Coordinates of C-alpha atoms and ligand atoms in Angstrom, one line a residue:
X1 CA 53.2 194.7 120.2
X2 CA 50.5 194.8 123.0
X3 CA 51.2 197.3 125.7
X4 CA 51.4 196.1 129.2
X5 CA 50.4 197.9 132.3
X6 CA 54.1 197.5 134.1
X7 CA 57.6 197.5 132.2
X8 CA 59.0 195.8 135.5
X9 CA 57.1 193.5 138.4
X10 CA 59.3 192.2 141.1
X11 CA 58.2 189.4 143.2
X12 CA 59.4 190.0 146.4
X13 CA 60.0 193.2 148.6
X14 CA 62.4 191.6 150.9
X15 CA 66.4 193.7 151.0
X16 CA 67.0 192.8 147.3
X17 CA 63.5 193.6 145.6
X18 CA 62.7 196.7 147.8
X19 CA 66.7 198.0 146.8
X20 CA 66.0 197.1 142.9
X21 CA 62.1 199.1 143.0
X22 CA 64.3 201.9 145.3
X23 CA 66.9 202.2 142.3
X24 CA 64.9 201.7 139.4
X25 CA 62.3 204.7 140.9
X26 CA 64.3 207.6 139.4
X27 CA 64.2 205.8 135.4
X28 CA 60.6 206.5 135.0
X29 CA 59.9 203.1 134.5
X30 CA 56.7 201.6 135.5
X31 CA 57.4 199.6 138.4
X32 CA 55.1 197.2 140.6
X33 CA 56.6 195.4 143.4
X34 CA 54.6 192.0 145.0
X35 CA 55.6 190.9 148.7
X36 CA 53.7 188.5 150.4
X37 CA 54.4 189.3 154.2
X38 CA 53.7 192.9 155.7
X39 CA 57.5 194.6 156.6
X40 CA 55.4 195.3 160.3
X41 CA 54.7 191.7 160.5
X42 CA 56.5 189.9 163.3
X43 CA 56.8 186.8 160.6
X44 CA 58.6 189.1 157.7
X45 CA 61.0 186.8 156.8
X46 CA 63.5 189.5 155.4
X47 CA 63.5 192.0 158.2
X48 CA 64.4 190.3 161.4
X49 CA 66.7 190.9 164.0
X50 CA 69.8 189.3 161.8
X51 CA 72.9 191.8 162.1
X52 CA 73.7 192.3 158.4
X53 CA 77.4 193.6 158.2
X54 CA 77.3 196.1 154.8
X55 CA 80.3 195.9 152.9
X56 CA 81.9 199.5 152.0
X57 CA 80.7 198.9 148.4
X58 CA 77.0 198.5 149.6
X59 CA 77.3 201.3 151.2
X60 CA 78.5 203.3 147.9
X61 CA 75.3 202.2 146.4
X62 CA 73.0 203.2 148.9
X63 CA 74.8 206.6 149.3
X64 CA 74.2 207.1 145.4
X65 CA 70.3 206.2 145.6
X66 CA 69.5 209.2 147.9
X67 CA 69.0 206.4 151.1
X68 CA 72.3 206.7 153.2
X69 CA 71.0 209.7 155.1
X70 CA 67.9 207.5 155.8
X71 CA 69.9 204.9 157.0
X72 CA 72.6 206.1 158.2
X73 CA 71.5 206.5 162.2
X74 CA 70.8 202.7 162.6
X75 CA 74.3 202.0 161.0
X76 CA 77.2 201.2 163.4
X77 CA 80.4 201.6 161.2
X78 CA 83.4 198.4 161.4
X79 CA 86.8 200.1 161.7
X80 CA 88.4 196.9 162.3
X81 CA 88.0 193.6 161.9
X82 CA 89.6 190.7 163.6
X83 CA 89.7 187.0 162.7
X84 CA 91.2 184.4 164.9
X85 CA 91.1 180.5 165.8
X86 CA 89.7 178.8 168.7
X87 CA 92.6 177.8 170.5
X88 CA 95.0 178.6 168.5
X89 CA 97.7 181.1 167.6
X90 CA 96.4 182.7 164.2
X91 CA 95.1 186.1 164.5
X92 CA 94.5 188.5 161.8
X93 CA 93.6 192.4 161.8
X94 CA 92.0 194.7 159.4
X95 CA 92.3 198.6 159.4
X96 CA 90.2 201.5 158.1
X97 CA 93.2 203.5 158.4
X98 CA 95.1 201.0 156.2
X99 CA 93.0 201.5 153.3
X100 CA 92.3 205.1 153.8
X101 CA 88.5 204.7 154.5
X102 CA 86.4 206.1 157.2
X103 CA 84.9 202.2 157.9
X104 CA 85.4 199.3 156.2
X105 CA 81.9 198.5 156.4
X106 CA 78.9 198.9 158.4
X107 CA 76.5 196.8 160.2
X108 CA 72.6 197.1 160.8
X109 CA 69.7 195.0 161.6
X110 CA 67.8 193.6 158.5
X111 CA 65.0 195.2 160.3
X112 CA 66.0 198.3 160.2
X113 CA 67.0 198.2 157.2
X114 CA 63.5 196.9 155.9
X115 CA 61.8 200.3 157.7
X116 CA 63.6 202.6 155.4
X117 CA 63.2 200.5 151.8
X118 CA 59.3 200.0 152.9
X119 CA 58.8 204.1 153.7
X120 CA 60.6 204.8 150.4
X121 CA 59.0 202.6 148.3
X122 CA 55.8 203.9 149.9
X123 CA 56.9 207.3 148.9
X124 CA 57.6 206.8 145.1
X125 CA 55.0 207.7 142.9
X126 CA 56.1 205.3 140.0
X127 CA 55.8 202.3 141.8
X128 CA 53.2 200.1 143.0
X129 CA 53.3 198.3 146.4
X130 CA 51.1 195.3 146.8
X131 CA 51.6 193.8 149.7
X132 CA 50.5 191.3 151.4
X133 CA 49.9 189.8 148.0
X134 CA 51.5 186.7 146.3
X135 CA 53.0 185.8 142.6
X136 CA 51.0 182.6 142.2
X137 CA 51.6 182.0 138.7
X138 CA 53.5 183.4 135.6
X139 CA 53.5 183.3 131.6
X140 CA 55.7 184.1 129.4
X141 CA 56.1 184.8 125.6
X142 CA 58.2 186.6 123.3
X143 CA 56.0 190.2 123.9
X144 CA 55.6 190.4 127.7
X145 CA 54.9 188.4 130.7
X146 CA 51.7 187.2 132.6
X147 CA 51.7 187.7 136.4
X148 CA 48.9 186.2 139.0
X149 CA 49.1 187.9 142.0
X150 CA 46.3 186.3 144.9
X151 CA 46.0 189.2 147.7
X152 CA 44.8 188.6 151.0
X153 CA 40.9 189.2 150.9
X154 CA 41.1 190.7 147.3
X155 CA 40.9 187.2 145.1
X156 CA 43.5 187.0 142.1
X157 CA 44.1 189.2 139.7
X158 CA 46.8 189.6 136.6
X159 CA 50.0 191.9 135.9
X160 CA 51.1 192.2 132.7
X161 CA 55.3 193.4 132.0
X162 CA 58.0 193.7 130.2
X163 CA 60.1 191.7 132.6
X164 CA 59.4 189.8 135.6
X165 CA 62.7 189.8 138.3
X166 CA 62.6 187.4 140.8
X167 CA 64.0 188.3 144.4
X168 CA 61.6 186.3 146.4
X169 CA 64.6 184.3 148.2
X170 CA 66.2 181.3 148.7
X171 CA 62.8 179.0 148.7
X172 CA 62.0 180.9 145.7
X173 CA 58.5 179.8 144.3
X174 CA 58.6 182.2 141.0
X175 CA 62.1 180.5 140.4
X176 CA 60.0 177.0 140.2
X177 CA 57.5 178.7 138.2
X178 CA 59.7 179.7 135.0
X179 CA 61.4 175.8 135.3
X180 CA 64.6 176.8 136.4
X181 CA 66.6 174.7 138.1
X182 CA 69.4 174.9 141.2
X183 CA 72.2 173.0 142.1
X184 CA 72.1 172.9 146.2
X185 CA 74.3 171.7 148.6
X186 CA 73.4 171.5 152.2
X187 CA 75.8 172.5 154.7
X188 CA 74.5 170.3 157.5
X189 CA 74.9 173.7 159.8
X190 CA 72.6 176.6 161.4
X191 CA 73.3 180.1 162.3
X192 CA 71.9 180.8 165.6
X193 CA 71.4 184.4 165.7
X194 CA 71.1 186.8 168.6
X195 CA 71.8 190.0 169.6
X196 CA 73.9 190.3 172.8
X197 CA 75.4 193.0 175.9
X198 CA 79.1 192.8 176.7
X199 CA 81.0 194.5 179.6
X200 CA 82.9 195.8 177.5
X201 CA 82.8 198.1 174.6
X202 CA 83.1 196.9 171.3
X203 CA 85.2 199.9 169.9
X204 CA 83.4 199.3 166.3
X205 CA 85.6 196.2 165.7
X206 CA 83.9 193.1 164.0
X207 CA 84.8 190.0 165.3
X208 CA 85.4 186.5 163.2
X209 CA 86.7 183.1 165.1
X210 CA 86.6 179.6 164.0
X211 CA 85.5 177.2 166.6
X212 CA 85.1 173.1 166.6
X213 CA 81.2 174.0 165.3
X214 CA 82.3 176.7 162.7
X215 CA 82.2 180.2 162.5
X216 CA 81.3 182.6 165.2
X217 CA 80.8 186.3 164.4
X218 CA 80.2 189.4 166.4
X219 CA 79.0 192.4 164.7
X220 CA 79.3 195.8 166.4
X221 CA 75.7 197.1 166.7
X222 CA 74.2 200.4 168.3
X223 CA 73.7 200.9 171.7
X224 CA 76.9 199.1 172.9
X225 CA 75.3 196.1 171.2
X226 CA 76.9 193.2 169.0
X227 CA 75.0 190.7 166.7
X228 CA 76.0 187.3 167.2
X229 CA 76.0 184.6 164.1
X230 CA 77.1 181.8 165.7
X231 CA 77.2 178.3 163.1
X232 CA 76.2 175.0 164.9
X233 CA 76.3 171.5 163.5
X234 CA 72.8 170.8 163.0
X235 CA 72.7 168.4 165.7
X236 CA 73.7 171.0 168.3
X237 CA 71.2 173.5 167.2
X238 CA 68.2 172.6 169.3
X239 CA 69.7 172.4 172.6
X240 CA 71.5 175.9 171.9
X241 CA 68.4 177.5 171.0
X242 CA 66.9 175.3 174.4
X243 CA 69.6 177.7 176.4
X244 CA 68.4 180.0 178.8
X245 CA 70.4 183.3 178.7
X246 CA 72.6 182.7 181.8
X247 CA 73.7 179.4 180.0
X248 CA 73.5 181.1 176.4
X249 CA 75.7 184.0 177.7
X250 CA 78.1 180.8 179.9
X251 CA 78.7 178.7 176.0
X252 CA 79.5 181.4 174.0
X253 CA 82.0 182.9 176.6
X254 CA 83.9 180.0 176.5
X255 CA 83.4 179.7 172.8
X256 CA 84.1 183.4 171.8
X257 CA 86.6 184.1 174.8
X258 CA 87.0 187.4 177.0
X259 CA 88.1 190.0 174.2
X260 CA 84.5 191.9 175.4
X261 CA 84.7 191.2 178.9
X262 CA 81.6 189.0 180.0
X263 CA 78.6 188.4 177.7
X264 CA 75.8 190.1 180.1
X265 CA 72.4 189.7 178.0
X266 CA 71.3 187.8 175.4
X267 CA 68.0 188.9 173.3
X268 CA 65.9 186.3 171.1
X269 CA 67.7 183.4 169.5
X270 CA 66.5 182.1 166.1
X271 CA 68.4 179.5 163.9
X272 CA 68.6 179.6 160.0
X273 CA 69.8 176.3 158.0
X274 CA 72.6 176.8 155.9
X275 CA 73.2 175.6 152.3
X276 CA 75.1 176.9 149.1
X277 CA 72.0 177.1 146.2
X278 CA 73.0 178.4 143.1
X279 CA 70.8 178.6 139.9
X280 CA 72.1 176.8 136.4
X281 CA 71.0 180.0 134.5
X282 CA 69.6 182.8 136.0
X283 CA 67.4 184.0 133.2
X284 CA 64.0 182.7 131.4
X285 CA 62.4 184.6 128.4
X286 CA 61.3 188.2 130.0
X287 CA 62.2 186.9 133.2
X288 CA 65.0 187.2 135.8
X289 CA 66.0 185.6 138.7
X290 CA 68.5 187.9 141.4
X291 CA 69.6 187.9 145.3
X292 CA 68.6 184.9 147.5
X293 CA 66.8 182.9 144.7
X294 CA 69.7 183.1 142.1
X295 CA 72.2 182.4 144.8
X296 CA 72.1 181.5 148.3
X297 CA 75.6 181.8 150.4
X298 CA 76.8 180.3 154.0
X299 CA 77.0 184.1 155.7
X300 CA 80.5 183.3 157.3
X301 CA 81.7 186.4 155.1
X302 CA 79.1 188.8 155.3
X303 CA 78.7 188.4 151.6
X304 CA 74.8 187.1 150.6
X305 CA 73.1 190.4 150.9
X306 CA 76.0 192.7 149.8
X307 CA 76.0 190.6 147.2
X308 CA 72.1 190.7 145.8
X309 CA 72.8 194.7 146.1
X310 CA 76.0 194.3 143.4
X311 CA 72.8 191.9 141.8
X312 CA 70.6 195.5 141.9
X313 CA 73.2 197.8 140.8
X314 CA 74.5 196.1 137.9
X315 CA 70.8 195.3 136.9
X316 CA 69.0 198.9 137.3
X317 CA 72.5 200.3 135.7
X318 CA 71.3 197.7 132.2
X319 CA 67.6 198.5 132.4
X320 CA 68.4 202.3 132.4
X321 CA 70.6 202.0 129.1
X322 CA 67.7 199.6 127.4
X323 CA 64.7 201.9 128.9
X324 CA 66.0 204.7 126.7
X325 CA 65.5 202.5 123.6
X326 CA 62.2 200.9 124.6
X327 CA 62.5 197.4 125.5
X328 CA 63.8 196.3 129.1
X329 CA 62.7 192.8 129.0
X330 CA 64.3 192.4 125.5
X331 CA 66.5 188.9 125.6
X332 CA 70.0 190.9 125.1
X333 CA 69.5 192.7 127.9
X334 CA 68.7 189.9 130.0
X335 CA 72.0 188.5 128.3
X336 CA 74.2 191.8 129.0
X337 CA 73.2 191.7 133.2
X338 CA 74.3 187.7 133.0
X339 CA 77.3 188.8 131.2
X340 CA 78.1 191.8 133.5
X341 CA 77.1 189.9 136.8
X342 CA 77.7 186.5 136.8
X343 CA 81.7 186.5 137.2
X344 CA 80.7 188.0 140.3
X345 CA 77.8 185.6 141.3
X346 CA 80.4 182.8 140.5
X347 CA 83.4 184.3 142.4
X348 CA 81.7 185.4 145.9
X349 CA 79.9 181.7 146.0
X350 CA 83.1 179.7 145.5
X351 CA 84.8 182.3 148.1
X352 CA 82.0 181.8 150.4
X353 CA 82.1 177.8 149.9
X354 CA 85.7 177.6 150.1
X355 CA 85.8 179.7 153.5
X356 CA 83.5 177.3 154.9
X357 CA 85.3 174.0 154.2
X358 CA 88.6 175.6 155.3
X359 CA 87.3 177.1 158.5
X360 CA 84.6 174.6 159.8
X361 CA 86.9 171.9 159.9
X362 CA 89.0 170.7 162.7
X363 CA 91.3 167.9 161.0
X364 CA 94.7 169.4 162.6
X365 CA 96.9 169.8 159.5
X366 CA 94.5 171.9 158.0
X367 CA 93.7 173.9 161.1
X368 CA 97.6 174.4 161.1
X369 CA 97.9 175.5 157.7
X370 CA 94.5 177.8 158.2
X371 CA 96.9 179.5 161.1
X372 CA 100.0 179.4 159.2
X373 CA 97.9 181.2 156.5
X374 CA 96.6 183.8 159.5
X375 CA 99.7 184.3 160.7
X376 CA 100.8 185.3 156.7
X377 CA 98.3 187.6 155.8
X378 CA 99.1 189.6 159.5
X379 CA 102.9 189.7 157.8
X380 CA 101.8 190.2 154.4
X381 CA 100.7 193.6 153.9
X382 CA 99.4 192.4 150.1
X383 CA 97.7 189.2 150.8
X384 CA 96.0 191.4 153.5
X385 CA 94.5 194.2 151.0
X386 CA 93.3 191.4 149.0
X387 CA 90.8 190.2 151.8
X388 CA 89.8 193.9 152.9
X389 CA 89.0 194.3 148.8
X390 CA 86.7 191.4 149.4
X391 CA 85.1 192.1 153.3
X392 CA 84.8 195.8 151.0
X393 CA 82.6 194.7 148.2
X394 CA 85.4 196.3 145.8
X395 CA 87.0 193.3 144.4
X396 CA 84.1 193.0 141.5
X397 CA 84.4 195.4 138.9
X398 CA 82.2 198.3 140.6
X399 CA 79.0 199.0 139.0
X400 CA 78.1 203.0 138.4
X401 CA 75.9 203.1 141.6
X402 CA 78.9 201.6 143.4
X403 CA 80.9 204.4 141.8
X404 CA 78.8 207.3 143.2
X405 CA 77.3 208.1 139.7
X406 CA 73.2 208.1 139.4
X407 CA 71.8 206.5 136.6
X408 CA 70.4 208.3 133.7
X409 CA 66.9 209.1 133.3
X410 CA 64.3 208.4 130.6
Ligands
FAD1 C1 72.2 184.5 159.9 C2 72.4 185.2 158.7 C3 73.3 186.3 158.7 C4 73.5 187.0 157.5 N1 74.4 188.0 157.5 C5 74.7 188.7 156.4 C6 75.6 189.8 156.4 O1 76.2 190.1 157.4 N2 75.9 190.4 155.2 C7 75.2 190.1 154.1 O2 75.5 190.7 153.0 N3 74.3 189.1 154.0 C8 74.0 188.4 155.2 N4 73.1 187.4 155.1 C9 72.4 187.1 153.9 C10 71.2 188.0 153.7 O3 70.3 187.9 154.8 C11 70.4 187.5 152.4 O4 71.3 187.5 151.4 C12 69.3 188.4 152.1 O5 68.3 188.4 153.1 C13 68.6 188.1 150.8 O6 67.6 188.9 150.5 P1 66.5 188.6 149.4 O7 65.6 189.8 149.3 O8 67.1 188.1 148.1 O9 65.7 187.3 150.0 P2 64.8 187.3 151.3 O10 65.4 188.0 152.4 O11 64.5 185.8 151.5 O12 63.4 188.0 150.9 C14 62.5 187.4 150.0 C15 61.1 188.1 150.1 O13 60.2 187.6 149.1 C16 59.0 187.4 149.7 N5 58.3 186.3 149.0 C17 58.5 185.0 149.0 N6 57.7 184.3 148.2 C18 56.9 185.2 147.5 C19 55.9 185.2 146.6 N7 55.5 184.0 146.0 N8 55.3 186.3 146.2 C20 55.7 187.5 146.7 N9 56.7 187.6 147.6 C21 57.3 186.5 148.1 C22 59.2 187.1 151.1 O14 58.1 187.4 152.0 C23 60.5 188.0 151.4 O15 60.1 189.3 151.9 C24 72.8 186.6 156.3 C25 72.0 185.6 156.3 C26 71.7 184.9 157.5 C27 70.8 183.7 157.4

């Protein structure tokens, strides 16, 4: 069996492929990591200004990989979160103190975020960075696979691994490259993004309401800050993202209401289409395909990114059991992470999907029953635990990482 210079390459060092090189470090595997865009570059498409709301269960993982500390001062925690209707009567609360948690989740900037993966993947002897470099094409047979890489200035030159894991997102090219194909629905909607001032003070509560457009979030952020993720038909996008801030500030008051007091700045807008894109297998021979580019989710429940990290966990936690007995790109290992993830994958998208058709639509009867429902789960103390298990990232069975325990070692 020829001997190849990596056992793992992972194209892409956006949030999913710099968590997996972050949690594979301690394994002693050899680990080289290929992201095309610098995280200091104003066009990193990974680390932007987006509020990402971590579930509780993220959280868990990060806290067992060494990088909570790291992270931790750029994190504003949720203690509650409230959903309501446009409108309408329907209003539901979420507690920490309900669930005996110090937050039911936390929310940061992608960017921030990015900082911290990039200086500890920087910092790990085992793995190689190359960056800004691109996976341009890719081999495969039953021994190991072939990797071109093109970086900037530096021509082309070849990886060989064990495995090949693909986290370069939703537009995936490596994806393309090993023939696998995606079933993809477009939503016909944006998120408009921005990061915005209120009067008054957010008290760490994440906000969720259903308008005529879709879903409008607020995310408590640092500095007396919330992150807006406002969804827009796709017709209305341009002219939102046409608004000056007095008349940015002006629609979404009378979209979002006064629960903060006034909306007093509003920082750089940007828009992001939205679709549901799912792979129709996930895996290739000595090739895998996680985060973004196996499954890309509308982000009205926070769940894309928490997601790819359950995608990280569950996939370091089955390379450390096959790196002990030689082999990580070996096909039943391939088949154990598909076995041991894809409930998940398959749950959280038909959440996600179903959330969205229920709560961007404004056909009365359903809007009614989508209130009655509200209304219920403020009553029912049951239905209500079921949706914090969910905003928690603890429905799923929880992956070792999730469970505080550090994987074994070679
Ligand atoms: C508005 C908005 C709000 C969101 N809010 C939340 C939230 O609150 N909570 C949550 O959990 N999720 C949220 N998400 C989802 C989350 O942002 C994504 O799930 C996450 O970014 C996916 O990360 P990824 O690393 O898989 O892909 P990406 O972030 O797309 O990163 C892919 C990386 O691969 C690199 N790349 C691409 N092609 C190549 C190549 N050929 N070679 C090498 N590198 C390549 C790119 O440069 C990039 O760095 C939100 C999404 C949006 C749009």
């Amino acid at each position: 069996m020829t001997v190849p210079e990596y056992d793992v390459v992972i194209a892409g060092g956006g949030m999913v492929g710099a968590s997996l090189a972050c949690a594979l470090a301690p394994l002693g595997l050899r680990v080289a990591v290929v992201e095309a865009v610098s995280a200091q570059a104003a066009q990193q498409p990974s680390f932007d200004d987006r509020g990402i709301a971590l579930s509780l269960g993220s959280q868990r993982i990060f806290a067992t990989l060494g990088l909570w500390p790291a992270l931790a001062p750029a994190a504003t925690a949720i203690k509650t979160i409230h959903v309501s209707d446009r409108g309408r009567f329907g209003v539901t609360r979420l507690q920490h103190q309900d669930y005996a948690v110090a937050a039911l989740g936390y929310v940061m900037t992608s960017r921030d975020m990015g900082a911290v993966l990039q200086q500890q993947l920087t910092r790990q002897a085992g793995i190689a960075l190359l960056c800004p470099a691109r996976v341009v094409a890719v081999t495969t047979d039953s021994d190991l696979v072939r990797v071109s890489v093109a970086q900037d200035g530096d021509g082309q030159r070849q990886l060989t691994a064990r495995l090949l894991v693909a986290a370069d997102g939703g537009d995936s090219r490596v994806r393309a490259m090993l023939g696998i194909s995606v079933r993809e629905q477009d939503y016909l909607q944006d998120a408009v993004i921005a990061n915005v001032s209120t009067s008054r003070r957010h008290q760490q509560t994440a906000y969720e309401r259903f308008t005529a457009s879709g879903p409008l979030a607020l995310l408590p952020l640092s500095q007396g800050r919330s992150a807006v993720v406002w969804t827009r038909r796709r017709e209305q996008t341009p002219a939102t993202l046409a608004l000056d801030d007095a008349a940015f500030c002006a629609q979404l008051q009378e979209q979002f209401g006064w629960r903060l007091g006034a909306f007093t700045r509003a920082g750089r807008r940007a828009a992001y289409p939205l679709r549901l894109l799912r792979v129709s297998e996930p895996q290739r021979q000595r090739a895998l395909v996680i985060g973004n580019a196996a499954h890309s989710l509308h982000p009205i429940a926070g769940q894309g990114f928490n997601l790819g990290l359950r995608d990280v966990a569950v996939l370091a936690e089955v390379l450390a059991e096959a790196a002990a007995g030689g082999d990580v790109g070996a096909p039943a290992v391939l088949a154990r992470f598909v076995e041991r993830q894809g409930r998940d994958q398959r749950q959280t998208a038909l959440l996600t999907d179903g959330l969205v058709r229920i709560f961007s639509n404004d056909f009365l009867p359903l809007a009614l029953a989508r209130n009655a429902g509200m209304l219920a789960l403020e009553l029912l103390p049951a239905g209500r635990r079921l949706l914090a298990q969910q905003a928690m990232g603890l429905a799923a069975p929880v992956s070792r990482l999730g469970r505080g325990l550090p994987l074994e070692s070679r």
